[in-house]
Amino acid sequence: MISKKIVLSNKLGIHVRPASLIANTASNYKSNFVIRKDDMEINGKSVMGIMMLAAGYMTNLELRVDGVDEEELLREIIALIENKFGEE
Amino acid sequence: MKSLTVKTLFDLKKDDLSLKLLSKKQGLKKEITTPELHRPGLAFSGHFDSFHFERIQMLGELEIKFLKSLTPSKRYDAIKEVLTRFNIPCIIISKGLSPSKELIFLADENNIPILQSRLFTVNLQHHLTNFLQDWFAPAKSIHGTLVDVTGIGVLITGQSGIGKSECALALVSRGHRLVADDVIKIKKKEGIIIGEANKKLGHFMEIRGIGLIDIETMFGIRAIRMQKRIEIQVELIPWRRNMDYERIGLKDRFSRIFDVEIPIIYLPVSPGKSIVDIIEVIVMNHMLKVYGYNAAEIFNERLKKEIERKDKIRTYVETDKE
């Protein structure tokens, strides 16, 4: 189980497009993936769940992965976020 | 746990509880940390064992009359002991009764807010407790889909991609009502679990292959619900050979949410199996059991009688000497 805290850096936050990017990427892996914002915890493989976080610019998130391919999953998600999902 | 300031309590409930603030506004900043109420009669008489000072202190006719019966200096001392030594979050007086000026003065000195309600003590206690218990109820978000199937709240769980949303969509098509898809806010209230939708984001669903759909607009107001008690959990599991799922139904299995036992059914999913029909039947079976009819037990009784009958016939035939 690995846990990592990260801050969102893209201006529009996690709207529909970034949410589906995260969910699709995470769905390719076997490990469990949970995203936490304040006291709300959602399943990172579900688009609806990620969007419900309503996470905006500069929001603190905690990513938690658990499973056989946890390291690769975490790496890919962090890359997506640090890349600002290909946006501004 | 959400914190509750007296100001928030006052703003939210001043109409329902007919509240008036009798002390200075400073006290409104105080925080209430527990849903229970306490009547401080004994504390005012000098008994401080088990004085629940951290609770909202409710003063009714009894307490006000007692304080009035004391001489002014004894009254001042009694109130001072209670209000200065202990960190009381709030005082609330019922029946529109007026507190003595000593109480207001000492409350202001110690920044303790005094609220006055026109309601009778019992009613005030009842409504205030309901509000507080709801506010402080343990709550969290869970991953799953909640559907009201003929009046019974069914929580559908299972790993991502197994078909929870598609299942809920089929149930909605049949006339059942969606409460929440994917993220359900649950809270425990008086021994039951209630699931709610995310009010701001509405009743949307993600269906792989289609994308996002708005259930309310597509199916209408009858297809959604804001909240529902969770009575049954159906966990969808991938079908595997040699799986230990229920074949008879005599032993009920339960899952636990916030210490409440919820009957759980593990349903193997595979092409050709109509999960939606099975879920409707699960609900009907649950309703029959609640009304006292347990199909598995009834069948077992009939089978036992049939075995006994066949046994009697065999014995009769074998022991027939004629």
PDB file of N, CA and C in Angstrom, chain B residues 24 33 41 47 70 97 114 135 138-139 160 182 195 246 248 268 298 301 305 313 320:
ATOM      1  N   LYS B  24     -25.030  38.214  25.490  1.00  0.00           N
ATOM      2  CA  LYS B  24     -24.286  38.982  24.474  1.00  0.00           C
ATOM      3  C   LYS B  24     -23.930  38.080  23.296  1.00  0.00           C
ATOM      4  N   THR B  33     -20.161  20.189  21.059  1.00  0.00           N
ATOM      5  CA  THR B  33     -19.418  19.028  20.584  1.00  0.00           C
ATOM      6  C   THR B  33     -20.157  17.709  20.771  1.00  0.00           C
ATOM      7  N   GLY B  41     -29.794  20.934  37.333  1.00  0.00           N
ATOM      8  CA  GLY B  41     -30.362  21.183  38.663  1.00  0.00           C
ATOM      9  C   GLY B  41     -29.418  20.823  39.804  1.00  0.00           C
ATOM     10  N   HIS B  47     -23.924  19.766  43.703  1.00  0.00           N
ATOM     11  CA  HIS B  47     -23.445  18.404  43.417  1.00  0.00           C
ATOM     12  C   HIS B  47     -22.809  18.357  42.043  1.00  0.00           C
ATOM     13  N   LEU B  70     -33.853  30.653  45.927  1.00  0.00           N
ATOM     14  CA  LEU B  70     -32.668  30.962  46.732  1.00  0.00           C
ATOM     15  C   LEU B  70     -32.592  32.454  47.030  1.00  0.00           C
ATOM     16  N   LEU B  97     -39.456  31.116  29.687  1.00  0.00           N
ATOM     17  CA  LEU B  97     -39.209  31.593  31.050  1.00  0.00           C
ATOM     18  C   LEU B  97     -38.068  32.605  31.067  1.00  0.00           C
ATOM     19  N   ILE B 114     -26.894  32.400  26.185  1.00  0.00           N
ATOM     20  CA  ILE B 114     -28.168  31.918  26.728  1.00  0.00           C
ATOM     21  C   ILE B 114     -29.226  32.072  25.638  1.00  0.00           C
ATOM     22  N   TRP B 135     -27.190  16.038  13.171  1.00  0.00           N
ATOM     23  CA  TRP B 135     -25.981  16.798  12.861  1.00  0.00           C
ATOM     24  C   TRP B 135     -24.725  15.998  13.176  1.00  0.00           C
ATOM     25  N   PRO B 138     -22.665   9.799  12.650  1.00  0.00           N
ATOM     26  CA  PRO B 138     -21.486   9.385  11.872  1.00  0.00           C
ATOM     27  C   PRO B 138     -21.857   9.294  10.399  1.00  0.00           C
ATOM     28  N   ALA B 139     -20.994   9.846   9.564  1.00  0.00           N
ATOM     29  CA  ALA B 139     -21.298   9.859   8.132  1.00  0.00           C
ATOM     30  C   ALA B 139     -20.028   9.604   7.331  1.00  0.00           C
ATOM     31  N   SER B 160     -15.007  -2.260  -9.711  1.00  0.00           N
ATOM     32  CA  SER B 160     -15.256  -1.378 -10.853  1.00  0.00           C
ATOM     33  C   SER B 160     -15.444  -2.175 -12.113  1.00  0.00           C
ATOM     34  N   ASP B 182     -22.441   5.527  -7.729  1.00  0.00           N
ATOM     35  CA  ASP B 182     -20.999   5.620  -7.518  1.00  0.00           C
ATOM     36  C   ASP B 182     -20.552   6.212  -6.204  1.00  0.00           C
ATOM     37  N   GLY B 195     -28.894   6.433   2.987  1.00  0.00           N
ATOM     38  CA  GLY B 195     -27.985   6.824   1.911  1.00  0.00           C
ATOM     39  C   GLY B 195     -28.576   8.019   1.170  1.00  0.00           C
ATOM     40  N   GLU B 246     -24.668 -18.718  -2.062  1.00  0.00           N
ATOM     41  CA  GLU B 246     -25.825 -19.295  -1.388  1.00  0.00           C
ATOM     42  C   GLU B 246     -26.652 -20.164  -2.330  1.00  0.00           C
ATOM     43  N   ILE B 248     -29.301 -22.348  -0.893  1.00  0.00           N
ATOM     44  CA  ILE B 248     -30.587 -22.663  -0.269  1.00  0.00           C
ATOM     45  C   ILE B 248     -31.273 -21.420   0.314  1.00  0.00           C
ATOM     46  N   PRO B 268     -23.398 -13.883  -8.309  1.00  0.00           N
ATOM     47  CA  PRO B 268     -22.429 -14.087  -9.380  1.00  0.00           C
ATOM     48  C   PRO B 268     -22.974 -13.507 -10.676  1.00  0.00           C
ATOM     49  N   ILE B 298     -40.218 -22.979   4.811  1.00  0.00           N
ATOM     50  CA  ILE B 298     -41.478 -23.630   4.455  1.00  0.00           C
ATOM     51  C   ILE B 298     -41.191 -24.870   3.615  1.00  0.00           C
ATOM     52  N   GLU B 301     -39.896 -27.642   5.793  1.00  0.00           N
ATOM     53  CA  GLU B 301     -40.968 -28.288   6.572  1.00  0.00           C
ATOM     54  C   GLU B 301     -41.727 -29.276   5.704  1.00  0.00           C
ATOM     55  N   LYS B 305     -41.940 -33.370   6.124  1.00  0.00           N
ATOM     56  CA  LYS B 305     -43.216 -34.088   6.245  1.00  0.00           C
ATOM     57  C   LYS B 305     -43.300 -35.181   5.193  1.00  0.00           C
ATOM     58  N   ILE B 313     -45.130 -45.069   5.327  1.00  0.00           N
ATOM     59  CA  ILE B 313     -45.647 -46.017   4.342  1.00  0.00           C
ATOM     60  C   ILE B 313     -44.731 -47.231   4.256  1.00  0.00           C
ATOM     61  N   ASP B 320     -46.232 -55.401   7.381  1.00  0.00           N
ATOM     62  CA  ASP B 320     -47.546 -55.992   7.115  1.00  0.00           C
ATOM     63  C   ASP B 320     -47.408 -57.510   6.968  1.00  0.00           C
TER      64      ASP B 320
END
